[in-house]
Amino acid sequence: MAGGSRRQFLVFFAALAIGGVPALARDTLLLGPRLGTLGTKTPAGKITPPRFSAASAGAAINAVRTARGRNALRHNGTLQSLAMQQARRLASLELLSHTPGPGLSLKERARRAGYRGQVAENLAGGYETFEEAIKAWLHSSYHRTTLISDRYTRFGAGVAISSKGEDDRYGTYWAIILGN
């Protein structure tokens, strides 16, 4: 973007109750060439693809939670898949929305994936690192509440970079989905 600055945006918090929990888990995901890392920057300031670690995302989320006296969250494969799908969908649409189309509410997405617990989602766009997105969430009362709520025990995190890169309104799209 002009002047090297990137507009930064957040979308509102969504929490929906939807019943039970599957027991899927993965530690590290290898992603496609348009997806970023947790924020490793090159000298030019671009995010380096293509590896994203659920373990590193969990460490960052749990550092925030435990510093505030909350229990650490456990990684959940279903929530991870949902977060990655949401980040990719938003990057392809160049949009930040909890409901980016008909039948795509968080509740509906989670139910279709077989997740029956309560879920909440934080989204961010325009932040080059996961840590920057977390800081922004912490400055929003709704997002902070989601991130540190005792209601949730599991998480999934996703990131996608728009195929337009710097020419996209947000460029990098972050999603975390928390569940119980």
Tab-separated table of C-alpha atoms in Angstrom:
chain	number	residue	atom	x	y	z
A	1	MET	CA	0.000	0.000	0.000
A	2	ALA	CA	1.072	3.600	-0.493
A	3	GLY	CA	3.610	4.869	2.015
A	4	GLY	CA	4.193	1.369	3.347
A	5	SER	CA	1.338	1.673	5.820
A	6	ARG	CA	-1.385	-0.934	5.999
A	7	ARG	CA	-4.884	-0.172	7.167
A	8	GLN	CA	-5.808	-2.420	10.016
A	9	PHE	CA	-9.246	-3.734	10.717
A	10	LEU	CA	-11.073	-5.950	13.148
A	11	VAL	CA	-14.450	-7.548	12.918
A	12	PHE	CA	-16.885	-8.012	15.739
A	13	PHE	CA	-16.916	-10.924	18.110
A	14	ALA	CA	-19.362	-13.780	17.608
A	15	ALA	CA	-20.156	-16.440	20.175
A	16	LEU	CA	-22.715	-19.119	19.507
A	17	ALA	CA	-23.862	-22.092	21.545
A	18	ILE	CA	-24.124	-25.345	19.623
A	19	GLY	CA	-23.618	-28.502	21.818
A	20	GLY	CA	-20.655	-31.407	22.063
A	21	VAL	CA	-16.989	-31.749	21.045
A	22	PRO	CA	-15.055	-34.039	18.665
A	23	ALA	CA	-11.540	-35.171	19.596
A	24	LEU	CA	-9.402	-34.273	16.570
A	25	ALA	CA	-5.950	-32.712	16.919
A	26	ARG	CA	-3.008	-31.802	14.693
A	27	ASP	CA	0.134	-29.941	15.673
A	28	THR	CA	1.590	-28.515	12.470
A	29	LEU	CA	-0.090	-27.766	9.173
A	30	LEU	CA	1.702	-27.309	5.871
A	31	LEU	CA	-0.151	-24.790	3.793
A	32	GLY	CA	-0.246	-23.584	0.205
A	33	PRO	CA	2.028	-20.948	-1.317
A	34	ARG	CA	-0.280	-17.992	-0.618
A	35	LEU	CA	-0.463	-18.630	3.111
A	36	GLY	CA	1.829	-17.076	5.690
A	37	THR	CA	3.612	-18.006	8.880
A	38	LEU	CA	3.010	-16.682	12.357
A	39	GLY	CA	4.853	-13.595	11.283
A	40	THR	CA	8.389	-14.216	10.097
A	41	LYS	CA	9.212	-11.125	8.055
A	42	THR	CA	11.751	-10.784	5.272
A	43	PRO	CA	13.840	-7.584	5.074
A	44	ALA	CA	11.291	-6.218	2.585
A	45	GLY	CA	8.583	-6.672	5.255
A	46	LYS	CA	6.705	-9.456	3.480
A	47	ILE	CA	5.458	-12.500	5.332
A	48	THR	CA	7.252	-15.670	4.387
A	49	PRO	CA	5.112	-18.648	3.290
A	50	PRO	CA	4.251	-21.594	3.487
A	51	ARG	CA	4.375	-23.010	7.064
A	52	PHE	CA	1.942	-22.301	9.899
A	53	SER	CA	2.326	-23.945	13.285
A	54	ALA	CA	-0.728	-24.594	15.415
A	55	ALA	CA	1.676	-25.134	18.322
A	56	SER	CA	3.132	-21.621	17.912
A	57	ALA	CA	-0.359	-20.127	17.637
A	58	GLY	CA	-1.350	-21.971	20.805
A	59	ALA	CA	1.745	-20.740	22.617
A	60	ALA	CA	0.926	-17.126	21.696
A	61	ILE	CA	-2.743	-17.458	22.681
A	62	ASN	CA	-1.914	-19.286	25.901
A	63	ALA	CA	0.751	-16.750	26.906
A	64	VAL	CA	-1.985	-14.105	26.878
A	65	ARG	CA	-4.417	-16.323	28.770
A	66	THR	CA	-2.047	-17.578	31.465
A	67	ALA	CA	-0.674	-14.051	32.065
A	68	ARG	CA	-4.258	-13.158	33.005
A	69	GLY	CA	-4.750	-16.186	35.258
A	70	ARG	CA	-6.732	-18.230	32.728
A	71	ASN	CA	-6.261	-21.880	31.816
A	72	ALA	CA	-4.360	-22.764	28.663
A	73	LEU	CA	-6.408	-23.856	25.652
A	74	ARG	CA	-5.840	-27.176	23.871
A	75	HIS	CA	-5.549	-27.396	20.112
A	76	ASN	CA	-8.497	-28.953	18.299
A	77	GLY	CA	-8.226	-30.218	14.722
A	78	THR	CA	-11.830	-29.439	13.803
A	79	LEU	CA	-11.527	-25.858	15.039
A	80	GLN	CA	-8.174	-25.597	13.234
A	81	SER	CA	-9.773	-26.665	9.966
A	82	LEU	CA	-12.647	-24.237	10.465
A	83	ALA	CA	-10.262	-21.344	11.202
A	84	MET	CA	-8.111	-22.129	8.151
A	85	GLN	CA	-11.170	-22.422	5.906
A	86	GLN	CA	-12.490	-19.096	7.182
A	87	ALA	CA	-9.142	-17.308	6.685
A	88	ARG	CA	-8.844	-18.715	3.151
A	89	ARG	CA	-12.449	-17.829	2.306
A	90	LEU	CA	-12.016	-14.258	3.540
A	91	ALA	CA	-8.729	-13.840	1.650
A	92	SER	CA	-10.323	-15.096	-1.561
A	93	LEU	CA	-13.261	-12.699	-1.116
A	94	GLU	CA	-11.090	-9.827	0.177
A	95	LEU	CA	-13.583	-9.445	3.006
A	96	LEU	CA	-13.719	-9.544	6.800
A	97	SER	CA	-17.016	-11.025	7.925
A	98	HIS	CA	-18.180	-13.663	10.369
A	99	THR	CA	-20.859	-14.570	7.813
A	100	PRO	CA	-19.267	-14.188	4.355
A	101	GLY	CA	-22.247	-15.727	2.556
A	102	PRO	CA	-25.520	-17.607	2.974
A	103	GLY	CA	-25.188	-20.617	5.264
A	104	LEU	CA	-21.730	-19.544	6.407
A	105	SER	CA	-22.356	-18.351	9.951
A	106	LEU	CA	-19.946	-19.696	12.547
A	107	LYS	CA	-22.681	-21.837	14.055
A	108	GLU	CA	-23.540	-23.367	10.671
A	109	ARG	CA	-19.892	-23.948	9.726
A	110	ALA	CA	-19.159	-25.616	13.074
A	111	ARG	CA	-22.260	-27.808	12.949
A	112	ARG	CA	-21.449	-28.995	9.397
A	113	ALA	CA	-17.927	-29.889	10.550
A	114	GLY	CA	-19.377	-31.979	13.395
A	115	TYR	CA	-18.451	-29.599	16.221
A	116	ARG	CA	-21.236	-29.410	18.806
A	117	GLY	CA	-19.767	-27.185	21.539
A	118	GLN	CA	-20.075	-23.446	21.973
A	119	VAL	CA	-17.841	-21.516	19.607
A	120	ALA	CA	-16.549	-17.973	19.237
A	121	GLU	CA	-14.489	-16.409	16.487
A	122	ASN	CA	-12.065	-13.497	16.306
A	123	LEU	CA	-11.040	-12.193	12.890
A	124	ALA	CA	-8.441	-9.648	11.921
A	125	GLY	CA	-7.108	-8.289	8.660
A	126	GLY	CA	-4.144	-6.144	7.774
A	127	TYR	CA	-1.814	-7.322	10.520
A	128	GLU	CA	1.414	-8.855	9.309
A	129	THR	CA	1.976	-11.065	12.358
A	130	PHE	CA	-0.197	-13.171	14.609
A	131	GLU	CA	1.168	-11.287	17.590
A	132	GLU	CA	-0.049	-7.965	16.070
A	133	ALA	CA	-3.518	-9.464	15.576
A	134	ILE	CA	-3.558	-10.660	19.206
A	135	LYS	CA	-2.545	-7.182	20.423
A	136	ALA	CA	-5.392	-5.656	18.408
A	137	TRP	CA	-7.855	-8.185	19.844
A	138	LEU	CA	-6.674	-7.287	23.333
A	139	HIS	CA	-7.478	-3.611	22.650
A	140	SER	CA	-11.081	-4.502	21.782
A	141	SER	CA	-13.302	-5.433	24.715
A	142	TYR	CA	-15.321	-7.941	22.656
A	143	HIS	CA	-12.254	-9.671	21.218
A	144	ARG	CA	-10.408	-9.633	24.543
A	145	THR	CA	-13.427	-11.223	26.229
A	146	THR	CA	-13.380	-14.017	23.653
A	147	LEU	CA	-9.650	-14.572	23.930
A	148	ILE	CA	-9.528	-14.841	27.727
A	149	SER	CA	-12.958	-16.302	28.481
A	150	ASP	CA	-13.025	-19.315	30.799
A	151	ARG	CA	-15.927	-20.616	28.706
A	152	TYR	CA	-13.531	-21.985	26.063
A	153	THR	CA	-11.089	-24.874	26.405
A	154	ARG	CA	-10.025	-25.522	22.787
A	155	PHE	CA	-8.789	-23.477	19.842
A	156	GLY	CA	-7.929	-23.472	16.170
A	157	ALA	CA	-6.080	-20.688	14.344
A	158	GLY	CA	-5.749	-19.849	10.680
A	159	VAL	CA	-4.039	-17.368	8.396
A	160	ALA	CA	-4.272	-16.671	4.690
A	161	ILE	CA	-2.680	-14.121	2.429
A	162	SER	CA	-4.712	-12.741	-0.430
A	163	SER	CA	-3.474	-13.606	-3.897
A	164	LYS	CA	-3.295	-9.818	-4.430
A	165	GLY	CA	-0.840	-9.486	-1.531
A	166	GLU	CA	-0.107	-5.825	-0.803
A	167	ASP	CA	-2.743	-4.716	-3.317
A	168	ASP	CA	-5.525	-6.294	-1.248
A	169	ARG	CA	-7.375	-4.116	1.264
A	170	TYR	CA	-6.177	-6.300	4.146
A	171	GLY	CA	-3.538	-8.558	2.594
A	172	THR	CA	-3.297	-10.965	5.533
A	173	TYR	CA	-6.372	-12.514	7.170
A	174	TRP	CA	-6.293	-14.062	10.650
A	175	ALA	CA	-8.943	-16.234	12.299
A	176	ILE	CA	-9.119	-17.943	15.658
A	177	ILE	CA	-12.014	-20.103	16.671
A	178	LEU	CA	-12.421	-21.053	20.315
A	179	GLY	CA	-14.686	-23.797	21.555
A	180	ASN	CA	-15.640	-25.946	24.515
